[in-house]
PDB file of C-alpha atoms in Angstrom:
ATOM      1  CA  UNK A 248     -18.344   4.226  -2.809  1.00  0.00           C
ATOM      2  CA  UNK A 249     -16.393   1.249  -1.496  1.00  0.00           C
ATOM      3  CA  UNK A 250     -17.373  -0.144   1.851  1.00  0.00           C
ATOM      4  CA  UNK A 251     -15.023  -1.645   4.411  1.00  0.00           C
ATOM      5  CA  UNK A 252     -12.681  -4.179   2.856  1.00  0.00           C
ATOM      6  CA  UNK A 253     -10.574  -6.831   4.564  1.00  0.00           C
ATOM      7  CA  UNK A 254      -7.830  -9.157   3.413  1.00  0.00           C
ATOM      8  CA  UNK A 255      -7.258 -11.997   3.200  1.00  0.00           C
ATOM      9  CA  UNK A 256     -10.645 -13.688   3.198  1.00  0.00           C
ATOM     10  CA  UNK A 257      -9.362 -16.909   4.718  1.00  0.00           C
ATOM     11  CA  UNK A 258      -6.104 -17.849   6.375  1.00  0.00           C
ATOM     12  CA  UNK A 259      -4.682 -21.050   7.843  1.00  0.00           C
ATOM     13  CA  UNK A 260      -1.776 -20.913  10.293  1.00  0.00           C
ATOM     14  CA  UNK A 261      -0.152 -23.267  12.777  1.00  0.00           C
ATOM     15  CA  UNK A 262       0.325 -22.768  16.494  1.00  0.00           C
ATOM     16  CA  UNK A 263       3.137 -20.391  17.386  1.00  0.00           C
ATOM     17  CA  UNK A 264       3.085 -18.554  14.081  1.00  0.00           C
ATOM     18  CA  UNK A 265       2.309 -14.877  13.588  1.00  0.00           C
ATOM     19  CA  UNK A 266      -0.421 -13.400  11.403  1.00  0.00           C
ATOM     20  CA  UNK A 267      -1.256  -9.970   9.973  1.00  0.00           C
ATOM     21  CA  UNK A 268      -4.759  -9.034   8.876  1.00  0.00           C
ATOM     22  CA  UNK A 269      -5.568  -5.901   6.905  1.00  0.00           C
ATOM     23  CA  UNK A 270      -8.494  -3.511   6.764  1.00  0.00           C
ATOM     24  CA  UNK A 271      -9.368  -0.542   4.566  1.00  0.00           C
ATOM     25  CA  UNK A 272     -12.066   1.703   6.002  1.00  0.00           C
ATOM     26  CA  UNK A 273     -15.117   3.046   4.225  1.00  0.00           C
ATOM     27  CA  UNK A 274     -14.431   6.223   2.264  1.00  0.00           C
ATOM     28  CA  UNK A 275     -14.502   9.261   4.556  1.00  0.00           C
ATOM     29  CA  UNK A 276     -13.978   7.248   7.735  1.00  0.00           C
ATOM     30  CA  UNK A 277     -10.980   7.792  10.020  1.00  0.00           C
ATOM     31  CA  UNK A 278     -11.540   5.327  12.870  1.00  0.00           C
ATOM     32  CA  UNK A 279     -11.019   1.570  12.737  1.00  0.00           C
ATOM     33  CA  UNK A 280     -12.132  -0.989  15.310  1.00  0.00           C
ATOM     34  CA  UNK A 281     -11.271  -4.690  15.384  1.00  0.00           C
ATOM     35  CA  UNK A 282     -13.446  -7.499  16.725  1.00  0.00           C
ATOM     36  CA  UNK A 283     -12.982 -11.233  17.202  1.00  0.00           C
ATOM     37  CA  UNK A 284     -15.914 -13.579  16.710  1.00  0.00           C
ATOM     38  CA  UNK A 285     -15.558 -17.176  17.835  1.00  0.00           C
ATOM     39  CA  UNK A 286     -17.923 -19.763  16.398  1.00  0.00           C
ATOM     40  CA  UNK A 287     -21.428 -19.426  17.815  1.00  0.00           C
ATOM     41  CA  UNK A 288     -20.701 -16.222  19.746  1.00  0.00           C
ATOM     42  CA  UNK A 289     -21.165 -12.511  19.187  1.00  0.00           C
ATOM     43  CA  UNK A 290     -18.218 -10.341  18.153  1.00  0.00           C
ATOM     44  CA  UNK A 291     -15.875  -9.211  20.935  1.00  0.00           C
ATOM     45  CA  UNK A 292     -14.069  -5.888  20.835  1.00  0.00           C
ATOM     46  CA  UNK A 293     -10.268  -6.068  20.525  1.00  0.00           C
ATOM     47  CA  UNK A 294      -9.191  -2.431  20.058  1.00  0.00           C
ATOM     48  CA  UNK A 295      -9.866   0.801  18.217  1.00  0.00           C
ATOM     49  CA  UNK A 296      -7.502   3.077  16.299  1.00  0.00           C
ATOM     50  CA  UNK A 297      -7.893   6.773  15.657  1.00  0.00           C
ATOM     51  CA  UNK A 298      -5.240   9.236  14.425  1.00  0.00           C
ATOM     52  CA  UNK A 299      -2.774   6.314  14.261  1.00  0.00           C
ATOM     53  CA  UNK A 300      -3.079   5.686  18.000  1.00  0.00           C
ATOM     54  CA  UNK A 301      -4.764   2.905  19.930  1.00  0.00           C
ATOM     55  CA  UNK A 302      -7.646   4.721  21.587  1.00  0.00           C
ATOM     56  CA  UNK A 303      -9.398   1.915  23.439  1.00  0.00           C
ATOM     57  CA  UNK A 304      -8.687  -1.736  24.100  1.00  0.00           C
ATOM     58  CA  UNK A 305     -10.790  -4.698  25.094  1.00  0.00           C
ATOM     59  CA  UNK A 306      -9.770  -7.648  27.235  1.00  0.00           C
ATOM     60  CA  UNK A 307      -7.196  -9.176  24.891  1.00  0.00           C
ATOM     61  CA  UNK A 308      -3.556 -10.067  25.638  1.00  0.00           C
ATOM     62  CA  UNK A 309      -0.554  -8.178  24.309  1.00  0.00           C
ATOM     63  CA  UNK A 310      -0.134 -10.838  21.625  1.00  0.00           C
ATOM     64  CA  UNK A 311      -2.791  -8.832  19.813  1.00  0.00           C
ATOM     65  CA  UNK A 312      -1.434  -5.591  18.433  1.00  0.00           C
ATOM     66  CA  UNK A 313      -2.383  -3.182  15.725  1.00  0.00           C
ATOM     67  CA  UNK A 314      -1.416  -0.278  13.624  1.00  0.00           C
ATOM     68  CA  UNK A 315      -3.162   2.479  11.711  1.00  0.00           C
ATOM     69  CA  UNK A 316      -1.574   4.146   8.701  1.00  0.00           C
ATOM     70  CA  UNK A 317      -1.857   7.773   7.560  1.00  0.00           C
ATOM     71  CA  UNK A 318      -4.445   6.726   4.949  1.00  0.00           C
ATOM     72  CA  UNK A 319      -6.569   5.348   7.854  1.00  0.00           C
ATOM     73  CA  UNK A 320      -6.146   1.712   6.855  1.00  0.00           C
ATOM     74  CA  UNK A 321      -5.237  -0.649   9.663  1.00  0.00           C
ATOM     75  CA  UNK A 322      -3.517  -3.926  10.466  1.00  0.00           C
ATOM     76  CA  UNK A 323      -4.182  -6.441  13.206  1.00  0.00           C
ATOM     77  CA  UNK A 324      -1.205  -8.566  14.246  1.00  0.00           C
ATOM     78  CA  UNK A 325      -1.419 -11.668  16.381  1.00  0.00           C
ATOM     79  CA  UNK A 326       1.773 -13.303  17.664  1.00  0.00           C
ATOM     80  CA  UNK A 327       2.352 -16.783  19.051  1.00  0.00           C
ATOM     81  CA  UNK A 328      -0.923 -18.086  17.709  1.00  0.00           C
ATOM     82  CA  UNK A 329      -2.993 -20.437  19.865  1.00  0.00           C
ATOM     83  CA  UNK A 330      -5.691 -22.847  18.771  1.00  0.00           C
ATOM     84  CA  UNK A 331      -8.195 -20.588  20.554  1.00  0.00           C
ATOM     85  CA  UNK A 332      -7.337 -17.710  18.222  1.00  0.00           C
ATOM     86  CA  UNK A 333      -9.289 -19.461  15.479  1.00  0.00           C
ATOM     87  CA  UNK A 334     -12.150 -17.079  14.728  1.00  0.00           C
ATOM     88  CA  UNK A 335     -13.678 -14.607  12.318  1.00  0.00           C
ATOM     89  CA  UNK A 336     -11.840 -11.290  12.645  1.00  0.00           C
ATOM     90  CA  UNK A 337     -13.965  -8.280  11.837  1.00  0.00           C
ATOM     91  CA  UNK A 338     -12.954  -4.737  11.088  1.00  0.00           C
ATOM     92  CA  UNK A 339     -15.372  -1.832  11.471  1.00  0.00           C
ATOM     93  CA  UNK A 340     -14.878   1.775  10.438  1.00  0.00           C
ATOM     94  CA  UNK A 341     -16.536   5.014  11.511  1.00  0.00           C
ATOM     95  CA  UNK A 342     -16.033   8.763  11.342  1.00  0.00           C
ATOM     96  CA  UNK A 343     -15.121  10.440  14.599  1.00  0.00           C
ATOM     97  CA  UNK A 344     -17.088  13.420  15.818  1.00  0.00           C
ATOM     98  CA  UNK A 345     -20.232  12.526  13.920  1.00  0.00           C
ATOM     99  CA  UNK A 346     -22.708  12.289  16.732  1.00  0.00           C
ATOM    100  CA  UNK A 347     -23.352   8.595  17.075  1.00  0.00           C
ATOM    101  CA  UNK A 348     -20.366   7.664  14.822  1.00  0.00           C
ATOM    102  CA  UNK A 349     -21.976   4.519  13.492  1.00  0.00           C
ATOM    103  CA  UNK A 350     -19.598   1.620  12.843  1.00  0.00           C
ATOM    104  CA  UNK A 351     -19.778  -0.242   9.529  1.00  0.00           C
ATOM    105  CA  UNK A 352     -18.310  -3.721   9.274  1.00  0.00           C
ATOM    106  CA  UNK A 353     -16.277  -5.484   6.644  1.00  0.00           C
ATOM    107  CA  UNK A 354     -16.832  -9.106   5.573  1.00  0.00           C
ATOM    108  CA  UNK A 355     -14.194 -10.434   7.969  1.00  0.00           C
ATOM    109  CA  UNK A 356     -11.147 -12.676   7.761  1.00  0.00           C
ATOM    110  CA  UNK A 357     -11.604 -16.297   8.782  1.00  0.00           C
ATOM    111  CA  UNK A 358      -8.471 -17.440  10.652  1.00  0.00           C
ATOM    112  CA  UNK A 359      -7.928 -21.124  11.343  1.00  0.00           C
ATOM    113  CA  UNK A 360      -5.086 -22.140  13.657  1.00  0.00           C
ATOM    114  CA  UNK A 361      -4.015 -25.793  13.432  1.00  0.00           C
TER     115      UNK A 361
ATOM    116  CA  UNK B 244     -22.655   0.669  28.501  1.00  0.00           C
ATOM    117  CA  UNK B 245     -26.060  -0.654  29.509  1.00  0.00           C
ATOM    118  CA  UNK B 246     -26.781  -4.340  29.062  1.00  0.00           C
ATOM    119  CA  UNK B 247     -29.516  -5.567  26.726  1.00  0.00           C
ATOM    120  CA  UNK B 248     -31.790  -8.608  26.891  1.00  0.00           C
ATOM    121  CA  UNK B 249     -33.211 -10.256  23.786  1.00  0.00           C
ATOM    122  CA  UNK B 250     -35.133 -13.500  23.182  1.00  0.00           C
ATOM    123  CA  UNK B 251     -32.766 -16.150  21.805  1.00  0.00           C
ATOM    124  CA  UNK B 252     -34.928 -17.000  18.808  1.00  0.00           C
ATOM    125  CA  UNK B 253     -38.062 -16.032  16.888  1.00  0.00           C
ATOM    126  CA  UNK B 254     -39.912 -17.208  13.803  1.00  0.00           C
ATOM    127  CA  UNK B 255     -41.804 -15.037  11.344  1.00  0.00           C
ATOM    128  CA  UNK B 256     -43.869 -15.919   8.290  1.00  0.00           C
ATOM    129  CA  UNK B 257     -42.623 -14.538   5.009  1.00  0.00           C
ATOM    130  CA  UNK B 258     -44.417 -11.311   4.096  1.00  0.00           C
ATOM    131  CA  UNK B 259     -45.492 -10.585   7.640  1.00  0.00           C
ATOM    132  CA  UNK B 260     -44.000  -7.979   9.953  1.00  0.00           C
ATOM    133  CA  UNK B 261     -41.205  -9.178  12.224  1.00  0.00           C
ATOM    134  CA  UNK B 262     -41.165  -7.477  15.624  1.00  0.00           C
ATOM    135  CA  UNK B 263     -37.956  -8.021  17.572  1.00  0.00           C
ATOM    136  CA  UNK B 264     -37.997  -6.850  21.193  1.00  0.00           C
ATOM    137  CA  UNK B 265     -35.087  -5.637  23.306  1.00  0.00           C
ATOM    138  CA  UNK B 266     -34.938  -4.695  26.977  1.00  0.00           C
ATOM    139  CA  UNK B 267     -32.373  -2.129  28.155  1.00  0.00           C
ATOM    140  CA  UNK B 268     -33.682  -1.081  31.551  1.00  0.00           C
ATOM    141  CA  UNK B 269     -30.387   0.479  32.729  1.00  0.00           C
ATOM    142  CA  UNK B 270     -29.933   2.737  29.703  1.00  0.00           C
ATOM    143  CA  UNK B 271     -28.711   6.242  30.498  1.00  0.00           C
ATOM    144  CA  UNK B 272     -29.746   9.486  28.900  1.00  0.00           C
ATOM    145  CA  UNK B 273     -26.825   9.774  26.502  1.00  0.00           C
ATOM    146  CA  UNK B 274     -26.847   6.198  25.251  1.00  0.00           C
ATOM    147  CA  UNK B 275     -28.115   5.242  21.824  1.00  0.00           C
ATOM    148  CA  UNK B 276     -29.945   2.041  20.893  1.00  0.00           C
ATOM    149  CA  UNK B 277     -28.339   0.355  17.883  1.00  0.00           C
ATOM    150  CA  UNK B 278     -29.490  -2.619  15.847  1.00  0.00           C
ATOM    151  CA  UNK B 279     -27.235  -4.775  13.694  1.00  0.00           C
ATOM    152  CA  UNK B 280     -27.859  -8.077  12.016  1.00  0.00           C
ATOM    153  CA  UNK B 281     -25.510 -10.829  10.934  1.00  0.00           C
ATOM    154  CA  UNK B 282     -26.273 -13.267   8.204  1.00  0.00           C
ATOM    155  CA  UNK B 283     -24.333 -16.502   8.550  1.00  0.00           C
ATOM    156  CA  UNK B 284     -20.548 -16.004   8.351  1.00  0.00           C
ATOM    157  CA  UNK B 285     -20.819 -12.426   7.084  1.00  0.00           C
ATOM    158  CA  UNK B 286     -19.878  -9.197   8.845  1.00  0.00           C
ATOM    159  CA  UNK B 287     -22.592  -7.516  10.943  1.00  0.00           C
ATOM    160  CA  UNK B 288     -24.790  -5.164   8.960  1.00  0.00           C
ATOM    161  CA  UNK B 289     -25.929  -1.865  10.457  1.00  0.00           C
ATOM    162  CA  UNK B 290     -29.718  -1.512  10.439  1.00  0.00           C
ATOM    163  CA  UNK B 291     -30.804   1.517  12.440  1.00  0.00           C
ATOM    164  CA  UNK B 292     -30.197   3.475  15.628  1.00  0.00           C
ATOM    165  CA  UNK B 293     -32.064   5.945  17.810  1.00  0.00           C
ATOM    166  CA  UNK B 294     -31.802   7.992  20.976  1.00  0.00           C
ATOM    167  CA  UNK B 295     -35.318   8.953  22.085  1.00  0.00           C
ATOM    168  CA  UNK B 296     -37.602   9.249  19.088  1.00  0.00           C
ATOM    169  CA  UNK B 297     -38.863   6.498  16.836  1.00  0.00           C
ATOM    170  CA  UNK B 298     -36.810   6.099  13.683  1.00  0.00           C
ATOM    171  CA  UNK B 299     -37.497   4.661  10.245  1.00  0.00           C
ATOM    172  CA  UNK B 300     -35.276   3.974   7.270  1.00  0.00           C
ATOM    173  CA  UNK B 301     -35.425   1.830   4.144  1.00  0.00           C
ATOM    174  CA  UNK B 302     -34.673  -1.321   6.110  1.00  0.00           C
ATOM    175  CA  UNK B 303     -36.669  -1.087   9.315  1.00  0.00           C
ATOM    176  CA  UNK B 304     -38.411   0.948  11.992  1.00  0.00           C
ATOM    177  CA  UNK B 305     -37.221   1.387  15.554  1.00  0.00           C
ATOM    178  CA  UNK B 306     -39.766   2.022  18.276  1.00  0.00           C
ATOM    179  CA  UNK B 307     -38.355   3.201  21.629  1.00  0.00           C
ATOM    180  CA  UNK B 308     -40.635   3.360  24.655  1.00  0.00           C
ATOM    181  CA  UNK B 309     -41.094   6.689  26.364  1.00  0.00           C
ATOM    182  CA  UNK B 310     -39.052   5.608  29.405  1.00  0.00           C
ATOM    183  CA  UNK B 311     -36.366   4.263  26.985  1.00  0.00           C
ATOM    184  CA  UNK B 312     -36.161   0.980  28.888  1.00  0.00           C
ATOM    185  CA  UNK B 313     -37.114  -1.127  25.894  1.00  0.00           C
ATOM    186  CA  UNK B 314     -37.336  -0.971  22.134  1.00  0.00           C
ATOM    187  CA  UNK B 315     -38.680  -2.945  19.191  1.00  0.00           C
ATOM    188  CA  UNK B 316     -37.152  -3.397  15.771  1.00  0.00           C
ATOM    189  CA  UNK B 317     -39.780  -3.835  13.075  1.00  0.00           C
ATOM    190  CA  UNK B 318     -39.118  -5.375   9.680  1.00  0.00           C
ATOM    191  CA  UNK B 319     -42.358  -4.487   7.901  1.00  0.00           C
ATOM    192  CA  UNK B 320     -42.466  -7.277   5.314  1.00  0.00           C
ATOM    193  CA  UNK B 321     -40.031 -10.039   6.218  1.00  0.00           C
ATOM    194  CA  UNK B 322     -38.373 -11.992   3.408  1.00  0.00           C
ATOM    195  CA  UNK B 323     -36.294 -15.164   3.504  1.00  0.00           C
ATOM    196  CA  UNK B 324     -33.181 -12.988   3.171  1.00  0.00           C
ATOM    197  CA  UNK B 325     -33.996 -11.395   6.539  1.00  0.00           C
ATOM    198  CA  UNK B 326     -33.134 -14.672   8.295  1.00  0.00           C
ATOM    199  CA  UNK B 327     -30.196 -13.684  10.510  1.00  0.00           C
ATOM    200  CA  UNK B 328     -29.049 -13.022  14.077  1.00  0.00           C
ATOM    201  CA  UNK B 329     -30.231  -9.578  15.205  1.00  0.00           C
ATOM    202  CA  UNK B 330     -28.243  -7.710  17.837  1.00  0.00           C
ATOM    203  CA  UNK B 331     -29.606  -4.892  19.988  1.00  0.00           C
ATOM    204  CA  UNK B 332     -26.765  -2.797  21.392  1.00  0.00           C
ATOM    205  CA  UNK B 333     -26.729   0.177  23.729  1.00  0.00           C
ATOM    206  CA  UNK B 334     -23.722   2.452  23.430  1.00  0.00           C
ATOM    207  CA  UNK B 335     -22.517   5.849  24.449  1.00  0.00           C
ATOM    208  CA  UNK B 336     -23.176   8.767  22.150  1.00  0.00           C
ATOM    209  CA  UNK B 337     -19.619   9.541  21.116  1.00  0.00           C
ATOM    210  CA  UNK B 338     -16.046   8.834  21.853  1.00  0.00           C
ATOM    211  CA  UNK B 339     -13.972   5.699  21.865  1.00  0.00           C
ATOM    212  CA  UNK B 340     -16.866   3.405  22.512  1.00  0.00           C
ATOM    213  CA  UNK B 341     -16.887  -0.100  21.207  1.00  0.00           C
ATOM    214  CA  UNK B 342     -19.978  -2.149  20.483  1.00  0.00           C
ATOM    215  CA  UNK B 343     -20.835  -4.865  22.997  1.00  0.00           C
ATOM    216  CA  UNK B 344     -22.559  -7.720  21.192  1.00  0.00           C
ATOM    217  CA  UNK B 345     -24.630 -10.046  23.338  1.00  0.00           C
ATOM    218  CA  UNK B 346     -26.092 -13.259  21.989  1.00  0.00           C
ATOM    219  CA  UNK B 347     -28.782 -11.582  19.897  1.00  0.00           C
ATOM    220  CA  UNK B 348     -32.043 -12.997  18.515  1.00  0.00           C
ATOM    221  CA  UNK B 349     -31.934 -15.587  15.784  1.00  0.00           C
ATOM    222  CA  UNK B 350     -34.803 -14.680  13.451  1.00  0.00           C
ATOM    223  CA  UNK B 351     -35.978 -17.380  11.063  1.00  0.00           C
ATOM    224  CA  UNK B 352     -38.322 -16.291   8.275  1.00  0.00           C
ATOM    225  CA  UNK B 353     -40.504 -19.191   7.239  1.00  0.00           C
ATOM    226  CA  UNK B 354     -41.879 -19.543   3.677  1.00  0.00           C
TER     227      UNK B 354
END
């Protein structure tokens, strides 16, 4: 049973560019959440997708957008990259309607913006 | 979601029990207590969660006080691989509820 997978593992971009990160949820899960973790800090919630819709959003600008596909996988897109977008981007999946709907995390994508 | 307070760091001798405290004095009746840990540069790993009763699984035990204002995560026999940042998180029972990660407790297991 595969866990949450993310690609790519590492990515280097320059300021102003756009980036797309990908996430495949754990088998049986239908909800995907994205988090940003800057160096030395705890993860911060970006947004959550369920039934291909953005269900909840944290305090992130519109440069951050996402998508969920019919197979429940998800993409995180960041436009007009800034140096401050350098971080570990984490994807977590869960199954809606399961009581506490525990979130399970992938290994993350390390984004470096130069 | 209620805020949690954890000590910034703790040490534990290898083979001994590690007891990690967490205060969540403003927790409401339908909020769970979750514990995750994060080993350097990896994704957070789910450990355990509970609502009112004490819980135990293959990784740890969670002790929640009767008034639910604090809890303790217990790793019964700490190993070097348990060195990590441990996050205590309080979240709503269901729905579109994200996890709010504070600064956590950095546990160092000493040989």
